[in-house]
Amino acid sequence: MAATEAGCEHYVRSCLLKAPCCGKFYVCRLCHDGEENHQMDRFKVREVKCADCNTIQEAQQTCKKCSVKFGEYYCDICHLFDKDKKQYHCQPCGICRIGPREKYFHCKKCNLCLATDLKDNHKCVENVSRQNCPVCMEDIHTSRVGAHVLECGHLLHKTCFDDMCRTGAYRCPLCMHSAFNMKTYWEERDWEIAHSPMPAEYKDATVKIICNDCQAHCIVSFHVLGMKCSRCGSYNTAQDGGLISQAAAAAQALGEQSRDEDPETESHDV
């Protein structure tokens, strides 16, 4: 018998799981965790209750009494019942992933399943998924929300990345590297700066900067709209100190004053 349309907001399934921690029946671990003050270990689930005939039985895909299928997809490791989404169980990840399997590969260093177009085409960060999303501070590895890989190699939830872009944020919350290709935006900034000359007193001012994209330290022209890295052309930079031209002028004046007070030659009585 095919699976019936039942379940919760998280999964389509025709059974309830018996939580090994408290013995209560919930449609899924997420429903349990939302109601209780503790978390359910999905891997320790041993019994389920059929949503059609209420028969309590060992975890399996089909009800032993009424033969209803609890889920089109079933994993006897994760005890995951759901409609068919081309899921597959990734042994190195230790959980089920939404597939199809052939469109993903497991990166051993990142310790995460990634889209095949990222194979040999992403920056690896060891065990990157074993940390919380830096935006919402919730788990990434076991999340039902897909992960987005930034150019720096760090991860955040795809939904968090979209929200970040909508607010105008463009830097990785962890390392401050640009989160995506900013070339078009930097070209627009070039045009804005070219058409917004600084006042005469700041025209020749320079400043030290640190580039968040290439980590270069350089001295560039000061502008209120942004300081451009002279190595990679990024405006994702941070000012490192005050205006050099003003500081240099003050140092020069101080040096001249010191030379007047302490001449190089001395007079000797004869």
PDB file of C-alpha atoms in Angstrom:
ATOM      1  CA  MET A   1       0.000   0.000   0.000  1.00  0.00           C
ATOM      2  CA  ALA A   2       1.341   3.436  -0.926  1.00  0.00           C
ATOM      3  CA  ALA A   3       2.260   6.029   1.664  1.00  0.00           C
ATOM      4  CA  THR A   4      -0.619   8.241   2.769  1.00  0.00           C
ATOM      5  CA  GLU A   5      -0.465  12.049   2.768  1.00  0.00           C
ATOM      6  CA  ALA A   6       0.235  12.658   6.447  1.00  0.00           C
ATOM      7  CA  GLY A   7       3.039  13.899   8.621  1.00  0.00           C
ATOM      8  CA  CYS A   8       3.973  17.402   9.771  1.00  0.00           C
ATOM      9  CA  GLU A   9       5.338  20.661   8.409  1.00  0.00           C
ATOM     10  CA  HIS A  10       8.765  19.038   8.136  1.00  0.00           C
ATOM     11  CA  TYR A  11       8.126  15.617   6.578  1.00  0.00           C
ATOM     12  CA  VAL A  12       5.438  13.654   4.735  1.00  0.00           C
ATOM     13  CA  ARG A  13       5.069  10.335   6.594  1.00  0.00           C
ATOM     14  CA  SER A  14       2.417   7.975   7.920  1.00  0.00           C
ATOM     15  CA  CYS A  15       3.877   7.134  11.305  1.00  0.00           C
ATOM     16  CA  LEU A  16       5.007   8.654  14.573  1.00  0.00           C
ATOM     17  CA  LEU A  17       8.407   8.043  16.150  1.00  0.00           C
ATOM     18  CA  LYS A  18       8.731   6.943  19.757  1.00  0.00           C
ATOM     19  CA  ALA A  19      11.326   9.226  21.322  1.00  0.00           C
ATOM     20  CA  PRO A  20      13.913   7.059  23.122  1.00  0.00           C
ATOM     21  CA  CYS A  21      14.567   9.901  25.564  1.00  0.00           C
ATOM     22  CA  CYS A  22      11.058  10.461  26.954  1.00  0.00           C
ATOM     23  CA  GLY A  23       8.926   7.709  25.411  1.00  0.00           C
ATOM     24  CA  LYS A  24       6.527  10.177  23.752  1.00  0.00           C
ATOM     25  CA  PHE A  25       5.359   9.848  20.143  1.00  0.00           C
ATOM     26  CA  TYR A  26       6.121  12.628  17.682  1.00  0.00           C
ATOM     27  CA  VAL A  27       5.928  12.816  13.895  1.00  0.00           C
ATOM     28  CA  CYS A  28       9.603  13.815  13.722  1.00  0.00           C
ATOM     29  CA  ARG A  29      12.586  14.838  15.831  1.00  0.00           C
ATOM     30  CA  LEU A  30      12.078  18.515  14.933  1.00  0.00           C
ATOM     31  CA  CYS A  31       8.521  18.462  16.272  1.00  0.00           C
ATOM     32  CA  HIS A  32       9.850  16.772  19.425  1.00  0.00           C
ATOM     33  CA  ASP A  33      12.655  19.267  19.933  1.00  0.00           C
ATOM     34  CA  GLY A  34      10.230  22.163  19.467  1.00  0.00           C
ATOM     35  CA  GLU A  35       7.986  20.896  22.271  1.00  0.00           C
ATOM     36  CA  GLU A  36      10.449  19.402  24.762  1.00  0.00           C
ATOM     37  CA  ASN A  37      13.363  20.880  26.695  1.00  0.00           C
ATOM     38  CA  HIS A  38      15.749  18.247  25.323  1.00  0.00           C
ATOM     39  CA  GLN A  39      16.676  16.849  21.920  1.00  0.00           C
ATOM     40  CA  MET A  40      15.782  13.502  20.407  1.00  0.00           C
ATOM     41  CA  ASP A  41      18.475  11.231  19.018  1.00  0.00           C
ATOM     42  CA  ARG A  42      17.066   9.991  15.716  1.00  0.00           C
ATOM     43  CA  PHE A  43      19.621   7.181  15.535  1.00  0.00           C
ATOM     44  CA  LYS A  44      18.315   5.601  18.752  1.00  0.00           C
ATOM     45  CA  VAL A  45      14.699   5.367  17.598  1.00  0.00           C
ATOM     46  CA  ARG A  46      13.539   1.755  17.814  1.00  0.00           C
ATOM     47  CA  GLU A  47       9.738   1.937  17.621  1.00  0.00           C
ATOM     48  CA  VAL A  48       7.128   3.742  15.514  1.00  0.00           C
ATOM     49  CA  LYS A  49       3.321   3.969  15.625  1.00  0.00           C
ATOM     50  CA  CYS A  50       1.275   3.658  12.466  1.00  0.00           C
ATOM     51  CA  ALA A  51      -0.762   6.816  11.851  1.00  0.00           C
ATOM     52  CA  ASP A  52      -3.539   4.734  10.233  1.00  0.00           C
ATOM     53  CA  CYS A  53      -4.076   1.791  12.611  1.00  0.00           C
ATOM     54  CA  ASN A  54      -2.114   3.005  15.666  1.00  0.00           C
ATOM     55  CA  THR A  55      -0.089  -0.217  15.823  1.00  0.00           C
ATOM     56  CA  ILE A  56       3.181   0.216  17.713  1.00  0.00           C
ATOM     57  CA  GLN A  57       5.971  -1.756  16.095  1.00  0.00           C
ATOM     58  CA  GLU A  58       9.682  -1.791  15.395  1.00  0.00           C
ATOM     59  CA  ALA A  59      10.942   0.882  13.001  1.00  0.00           C
ATOM     60  CA  GLN A  60      10.453  -0.259   9.409  1.00  0.00           C
ATOM     61  CA  GLN A  61       9.129   1.157   6.146  1.00  0.00           C
ATOM     62  CA  THR A  62       5.782  -0.706   6.021  1.00  0.00           C
ATOM     63  CA  CYS A  63       3.207  -1.261   8.753  1.00  0.00           C
ATOM     64  CA  LYS A  64       3.153  -4.908   9.796  1.00  0.00           C
ATOM     65  CA  LYS A  65      -0.625  -4.792  10.399  1.00  0.00           C
ATOM     66  CA  CYS A  66      -2.259  -2.628   7.701  1.00  0.00           C
ATOM     67  CA  SER A  67       0.634  -2.649   5.202  1.00  0.00           C
ATOM     68  CA  VAL A  68       0.601   1.130   4.734  1.00  0.00           C
ATOM     69  CA  LYS A  69       3.974   2.459   3.641  1.00  0.00           C
ATOM     70  CA  PHE A  70       5.215   4.946   6.216  1.00  0.00           C
ATOM     71  CA  GLY A  71       7.275   6.845   3.667  1.00  0.00           C
ATOM     72  CA  GLU A  72       8.264   6.656   0.014  1.00  0.00           C
ATOM     73  CA  TYR A  73      11.833   7.008   1.266  1.00  0.00           C
ATOM     74  CA  TYR A  74      13.110   5.242   4.378  1.00  0.00           C
ATOM     75  CA  CYS A  75      16.576   5.074   5.913  1.00  0.00           C
ATOM     76  CA  ASP A  76      17.037   2.459   8.622  1.00  0.00           C
ATOM     77  CA  ILE A  77      20.077   4.309   9.976  1.00  0.00           C
ATOM     78  CA  CYS A  78      18.602   7.795  10.359  1.00  0.00           C
ATOM     79  CA  HIS A  79      15.057   6.461  10.725  1.00  0.00           C
ATOM     80  CA  LEU A  80      13.994   9.030   8.176  1.00  0.00           C
ATOM     81  CA  PHE A  81      10.584   8.588   6.556  1.00  0.00           C
ATOM     82  CA  ASP A  82       9.589  11.079   3.840  1.00  0.00           C
ATOM     83  CA  LYS A  83       8.261  11.523   0.348  1.00  0.00           C
ATOM     84  CA  ASP A  84      10.719  10.736  -2.438  1.00  0.00           C
ATOM     85  CA  LYS A  85      13.175  13.611  -2.901  1.00  0.00           C
ATOM     86  CA  LYS A  86      15.931  11.445  -4.393  1.00  0.00           C
ATOM     87  CA  GLN A  87      17.454  11.159  -0.917  1.00  0.00           C
ATOM     88  CA  TYR A  88      20.542   9.114  -0.192  1.00  0.00           C
ATOM     89  CA  HIS A  89      22.440   8.258   2.966  1.00  0.00           C
ATOM     90  CA  CYS A  90      25.998   9.613   2.997  1.00  0.00           C
ATOM     91  CA  GLN A  91      28.132   7.413   5.209  1.00  0.00           C
ATOM     92  CA  PRO A  92      30.931   9.972   5.825  1.00  0.00           C
ATOM     93  CA  CYS A  93      28.366  12.703   6.661  1.00  0.00           C
ATOM     94  CA  GLY A  94      26.482  10.218   8.822  1.00  0.00           C
ATOM     95  CA  ILE A  95      23.056  11.477   7.704  1.00  0.00           C
ATOM     96  CA  CYS A  96      20.710  11.467   4.709  1.00  0.00           C
ATOM     97  CA  ARG A  97      21.032  14.128   2.041  1.00  0.00           C
ATOM     98  CA  ILE A  98      18.579  15.289  -0.619  1.00  0.00           C
ATOM     99  CA  GLY A  99      19.896  14.138  -3.974  1.00  0.00           C
ATOM    100  CA  PRO A 100      20.050  12.828  -6.492  1.00  0.00           C
ATOM    101  CA  ARG A 101      23.306  11.221  -5.393  1.00  0.00           C
ATOM    102  CA  GLU A 102      25.023  11.653  -8.770  1.00  0.00           C
ATOM    103  CA  LYS A 103      24.794  15.447  -8.471  1.00  0.00           C
ATOM    104  CA  TYR A 104      26.800  15.532  -5.247  1.00  0.00           C
ATOM    105  CA  PHE A 105      30.180  14.398  -3.964  1.00  0.00           C
ATOM    106  CA  HIS A 106      31.598  14.165  -0.465  1.00  0.00           C
ATOM    107  CA  CYS A 107      34.608  16.431   0.098  1.00  0.00           C
ATOM    108  CA  LYS A 108      36.808  14.644   2.610  1.00  0.00           C
ATOM    109  CA  LYS A 109      38.507  17.781   3.893  1.00  0.00           C
ATOM    110  CA  CYS A 110      35.366  19.909   4.201  1.00  0.00           C
ATOM    111  CA  ASN A 111      33.619  16.740   5.464  1.00  0.00           C
ATOM    112  CA  LEU A 112      30.463  17.679   3.603  1.00  0.00           C
ATOM    113  CA  CYS A 113      28.483  16.751   0.490  1.00  0.00           C
ATOM    114  CA  LEU A 114      28.797  19.470  -2.149  1.00  0.00           C
ATOM    115  CA  ALA A 115      27.409  19.954  -5.646  1.00  0.00           C
ATOM    116  CA  THR A 116      29.536  18.251  -8.310  1.00  0.00           C
ATOM    117  CA  ASP A 117      30.294  21.581 -10.023  1.00  0.00           C
ATOM    118  CA  LEU A 118      32.311  22.508  -6.915  1.00  0.00           C
ATOM    119  CA  LYS A 119      34.598  19.480  -7.215  1.00  0.00           C
ATOM    120  CA  ASP A 120      38.176  20.781  -7.580  1.00  0.00           C
ATOM    121  CA  ASN A 121      36.562  24.226  -7.776  1.00  0.00           C
ATOM    122  CA  HIS A 122      36.210  25.385  -4.182  1.00  0.00           C
ATOM    123  CA  LYS A 123      38.421  26.400  -1.280  1.00  0.00           C
ATOM    124  CA  CYS A 124      38.499  23.634   1.308  1.00  0.00           C
ATOM    125  CA  VAL A 125      38.161  24.468   4.989  1.00  0.00           C
ATOM    126  CA  GLU A 126      38.637  21.459   7.241  1.00  0.00           C
ATOM    127  CA  ASN A 127      35.391  20.263   8.866  1.00  0.00           C
ATOM    128  CA  VAL A 128      33.724  23.506   7.791  1.00  0.00           C
ATOM    129  CA  SER A 129      30.188  22.161   8.259  1.00  0.00           C
ATOM    130  CA  ARG A 130      30.833  21.161  11.886  1.00  0.00           C
ATOM    131  CA  GLN A 131      30.190  24.701  13.046  1.00  0.00           C
ATOM    132  CA  ASN A 132      27.080  26.838  13.302  1.00  0.00           C
ATOM    133  CA  CYS A 133      25.960  29.234  10.597  1.00  0.00           C
ATOM    134  CA  PRO A 134      27.672  32.581  11.370  1.00  0.00           C
ATOM    135  CA  VAL A 135      24.446  34.461  10.547  1.00  0.00           C
ATOM    136  CA  CYS A 136      21.713  32.585  12.466  1.00  0.00           C
ATOM    137  CA  MET A 137      24.064  30.605  14.752  1.00  0.00           C
ATOM    138  CA  GLU A 138      22.174  27.356  14.062  1.00  0.00           C
ATOM    139  CA  ASP A 139      23.605  24.010  12.960  1.00  0.00           C
ATOM    140  CA  ILE A 140      24.626  23.640   9.314  1.00  0.00           C
ATOM    141  CA  HIS A 141      25.650  19.993   9.040  1.00  0.00           C
ATOM    142  CA  THR A 142      22.301  18.454   9.965  1.00  0.00           C
ATOM    143  CA  SER A 143      20.108  21.346   8.823  1.00  0.00           C
ATOM    144  CA  ARG A 144      17.291  20.743   6.346  1.00  0.00           C
ATOM    145  CA  VAL A 145      18.254  24.076   4.756  1.00  0.00           C
ATOM    146  CA  GLY A 146      20.938  23.806   2.084  1.00  0.00           C
ATOM    147  CA  ALA A 147      24.397  25.251   2.679  1.00  0.00           C
ATOM    148  CA  HIS A 148      25.983  27.959   0.527  1.00  0.00           C
ATOM    149  CA  VAL A 149      29.757  27.863   0.012  1.00  0.00           C
ATOM    150  CA  LEU A 150      31.380  31.297  -0.050  1.00  0.00           C
ATOM    151  CA  GLU A 151      34.467  32.034  -2.145  1.00  0.00           C
ATOM    152  CA  CYS A 152      36.569  31.973   1.035  1.00  0.00           C
ATOM    153  CA  GLY A 153      35.366  28.422   1.749  1.00  0.00           C
ATOM    154  CA  HIS A 154      33.174  29.225   4.742  1.00  0.00           C
ATOM    155  CA  LEU A 155      29.552  28.054   4.894  1.00  0.00           C
ATOM    156  CA  LEU A 156      26.246  29.586   5.794  1.00  0.00           C
ATOM    157  CA  HIS A 157      22.655  28.592   5.170  1.00  0.00           C
ATOM    158  CA  LYS A 158      21.423  29.388   1.670  1.00  0.00           C
ATOM    159  CA  THR A 159      18.506  31.328   3.157  1.00  0.00           C
ATOM    160  CA  CYS A 160      20.882  33.307   5.387  1.00  0.00           C
ATOM    161  CA  PHE A 161      23.072  34.117   2.390  1.00  0.00           C
ATOM    162  CA  ASP A 162      20.037  35.381   0.446  1.00  0.00           C
ATOM    163  CA  ASP A 163      18.949  37.516   3.407  1.00  0.00           C
ATOM    164  CA  MET A 164      22.462  38.890   3.769  1.00  0.00           C
ATOM    165  CA  CYS A 165      22.552  39.915   0.093  1.00  0.00           C
ATOM    166  CA  ARG A 166      19.156  41.604   0.360  1.00  0.00           C
ATOM    167  CA  THR A 167      20.436  43.821   3.184  1.00  0.00           C
ATOM    168  CA  GLY A 168      23.457  44.902   1.130  1.00  0.00           C
ATOM    169  CA  ALA A 169      26.026  42.912   3.125  1.00  0.00           C
ATOM    170  CA  TYR A 170      28.682  41.411   0.872  1.00  0.00           C
ATOM    171  CA  ARG A 171      31.377  40.149   3.255  1.00  0.00           C
ATOM    172  CA  CYS A 172      31.828  36.763   4.939  1.00  0.00           C
ATOM    173  CA  PRO A 173      30.816  37.210   8.597  1.00  0.00           C
ATOM    174  CA  LEU A 174      33.833  35.141   9.665  1.00  0.00           C
ATOM    175  CA  CYS A 175      36.819  36.383   7.633  1.00  0.00           C
ATOM    176  CA  MET A 176      35.432  39.532   5.927  1.00  0.00           C
ATOM    177  CA  HIS A 177      36.393  38.243   2.452  1.00  0.00           C
ATOM    178  CA  SER A 178      33.969  39.263  -0.313  1.00  0.00           C
ATOM    179  CA  ALA A 179      31.178  36.687  -0.382  1.00  0.00           C
ATOM    180  CA  PHE A 180      30.865  36.678  -4.175  1.00  0.00           C
ATOM    181  CA  ASN A 181      32.429  38.193  -7.322  1.00  0.00           C
ATOM    182  CA  MET A 182      32.281  41.960  -6.785  1.00  0.00           C
ATOM    183  CA  LYS A 183      33.923  43.048 -10.064  1.00  0.00           C
ATOM    184  CA  THR A 184      30.816  44.820 -11.398  1.00  0.00           C
ATOM    185  CA  TYR A 185      30.308  46.643  -8.094  1.00  0.00           C
ATOM    186  CA  TRP A 186      33.940  47.736  -7.959  1.00  0.00           C
ATOM    187  CA  GLU A 187      33.660  49.136 -11.503  1.00  0.00           C
ATOM    188  CA  GLU A 188      30.612  51.138 -10.385  1.00  0.00           C
ATOM    189  CA  ARG A 189      32.607  52.435  -7.410  1.00  0.00           C
ATOM    190  CA  ASP A 190      35.427  53.459  -9.777  1.00  0.00           C
ATOM    191  CA  TRP A 191      32.938  55.552 -11.760  1.00  0.00           C
ATOM    192  CA  GLU A 192      31.454  57.134  -8.617  1.00  0.00           C
ATOM    193  CA  ILE A 193      34.884  58.119  -7.305  1.00  0.00           C
ATOM    194  CA  ALA A 194      36.007  59.478 -10.672  1.00  0.00           C
ATOM    195  CA  HIS A 195      32.939  61.740 -10.705  1.00  0.00           C
ATOM    196  CA  SER A 196      33.193  62.774  -7.034  1.00  0.00           C
ATOM    197  CA  PRO A 197      36.489  64.645  -6.559  1.00  0.00           C
ATOM    198  CA  MET A 198      37.613  65.288  -3.007  1.00  0.00           C
ATOM    199  CA  PRO A 199      37.978  68.874  -1.652  1.00  0.00           C
ATOM    200  CA  ALA A 200      41.310  70.568  -2.371  1.00  0.00           C
ATOM    201  CA  GLU A 201      42.677  69.988   1.150  1.00  0.00           C
ATOM    202  CA  TYR A 202      42.263  66.219   0.703  1.00  0.00           C
ATOM    203  CA  LYS A 203      43.128  65.998  -2.986  1.00  0.00           C
ATOM    204  CA  ASP A 204      46.607  64.540  -2.446  1.00  0.00           C
ATOM    205  CA  ALA A 205      45.912  62.736   0.822  1.00  0.00           C
ATOM    206  CA  THR A 206      46.973  59.103   1.051  1.00  0.00           C
ATOM    207  CA  VAL A 207      46.298  56.411   3.629  1.00  0.00           C
ATOM    208  CA  LYS A 208      47.444  52.921   4.607  1.00  0.00           C
ATOM    209  CA  ILE A 209      44.878  50.169   4.021  1.00  0.00           C
ATOM    210  CA  ILE A 210      44.519  46.437   4.570  1.00  0.00           C
ATOM    211  CA  CYS A 211      42.644  44.483   1.886  1.00  0.00           C
ATOM    212  CA  ASN A 212      40.179  41.891   3.192  1.00  0.00           C
ATOM    213  CA  ASP A 213      40.252  40.043  -0.143  1.00  0.00           C
ATOM    214  CA  CYS A 214      43.976  39.606  -0.858  1.00  0.00           C
ATOM    215  CA  GLN A 215      45.418  40.636   2.566  1.00  0.00           C
ATOM    216  CA  ALA A 216      47.688  43.225   0.916  1.00  0.00           C
ATOM    217  CA  HIS A 217      48.986  46.211   2.890  1.00  0.00           C
ATOM    218  CA  CYS A 218      49.322  49.241   0.661  1.00  0.00           C
ATOM    219  CA  ILE A 219      49.222  53.038   0.512  1.00  0.00           C
ATOM    220  CA  VAL A 220      46.477  54.475  -1.676  1.00  0.00           C
ATOM    221  CA  SER A 221      44.641  57.727  -2.343  1.00  0.00           C
ATOM    222  CA  PHE A 222      42.107  58.645   0.313  1.00  0.00           C
ATOM    223  CA  HIS A 223      38.441  58.973  -0.696  1.00  0.00           C
ATOM    224  CA  VAL A 224      35.312  58.979   1.424  1.00  0.00           C
ATOM    225  CA  LEU A 225      33.574  56.585  -0.999  1.00  0.00           C
ATOM    226  CA  GLY A 226      36.236  53.924  -0.593  1.00  0.00           C
ATOM    227  CA  MET A 227      39.926  53.069  -0.812  1.00  0.00           C
ATOM    228  CA  LYS A 228      40.874  50.745  -3.652  1.00  0.00           C
ATOM    229  CA  CYS A 229      43.442  47.999  -3.122  1.00  0.00           C
ATOM    230  CA  SER A 230      46.348  48.598  -5.495  1.00  0.00           C
ATOM    231  CA  ARG A 231      47.016  44.859  -5.779  1.00  0.00           C
ATOM    232  CA  CYS A 232      43.615  43.290  -6.573  1.00  0.00           C
ATOM    233  CA  GLY A 233      41.364  46.298  -7.222  1.00  0.00           C
ATOM    234  CA  SER A 234      38.949  45.517  -4.375  1.00  0.00           C
ATOM    235  CA  TYR A 235      37.223  48.160  -2.306  1.00  0.00           C
ATOM    236  CA  ASN A 236      36.738  45.639   0.496  1.00  0.00           C
ATOM    237  CA  THR A 237      39.445  47.359   2.525  1.00  0.00           C
ATOM    238  CA  ALA A 238      40.004  48.788   5.980  1.00  0.00           C
ATOM    239  CA  GLN A 239      41.900  51.955   6.835  1.00  0.00           C
ATOM    240  CA  ASP A 240      45.054  51.348   8.873  1.00  0.00           C
ATOM    241  CA  GLY A 241      45.925  54.637  10.539  1.00  0.00           C
ATOM    242  CA  GLY A 242      45.411  58.292   9.747  1.00  0.00           C
ATOM    243  CA  LEU A 243      46.105  60.322   6.624  1.00  0.00           C
ATOM    244  CA  ILE A 244      49.757  59.876   5.716  1.00  0.00           C
ATOM    245  CA  SER A 245      50.250  63.206   3.977  1.00  0.00           C
ATOM    246  CA  GLN A 246      49.264  65.174   7.081  1.00  0.00           C
ATOM    247  CA  ALA A 247      51.352  62.973   9.391  1.00  0.00           C
ATOM    248  CA  ALA A 248      54.344  63.246   7.073  1.00  0.00           C
ATOM    249  CA  ALA A 249      54.085  67.035   6.998  1.00  0.00           C
ATOM    250  CA  ALA A 250      54.021  67.185  10.785  1.00  0.00           C
ATOM    251  CA  ALA A 251      57.009  64.837  11.061  1.00  0.00           C
ATOM    252  CA  GLN A 252      58.959  66.919   8.568  1.00  0.00           C
ATOM    253  CA  ALA A 253      58.249  70.125  10.510  1.00  0.00           C
ATOM    254  CA  LEU A 254      59.307  68.463  13.756  1.00  0.00           C
ATOM    255  CA  GLY A 255      62.508  67.226  12.133  1.00  0.00           C
ATOM    256  CA  GLU A 256      63.422  70.691  10.873  1.00  0.00           C
ATOM    257  CA  GLN A 257      62.810  72.139  14.327  1.00  0.00           C
ATOM    258  CA  SER A 258      65.085  69.517  15.900  1.00  0.00           C
ATOM    259  CA  ARG A 259      67.913  70.296  13.469  1.00  0.00           C
ATOM    260  CA  ASP A 260      67.694  74.010  14.303  1.00  0.00           C
ATOM    261  CA  GLU A 261      68.030  73.269  18.007  1.00  0.00           C
ATOM    262  CA  ASP A 262      70.837  70.695  17.618  1.00  0.00           C
ATOM    263  CA  PRO A 263      73.243  71.730  14.793  1.00  0.00           C
ATOM    264  CA  GLU A 264      75.603  69.115  13.426  1.00  0.00           C
ATOM    265  CA  THR A 265      78.776  71.249  14.166  1.00  0.00           C
ATOM    266  CA  GLU A 266      79.960  72.568  17.508  1.00  0.00           C
ATOM    267  CA  SER A 267      82.152  75.599  18.301  1.00  0.00           C
ATOM    268  CA  HIS A 268      85.344  75.037  20.391  1.00  0.00           C
ATOM    269  CA  ASP A 269      87.311  77.558  22.421  1.00  0.00           C
ATOM    270  CA  VAL A 270      90.957  77.924  21.444  1.00  0.00           C
TER     271      VAL A 270
END
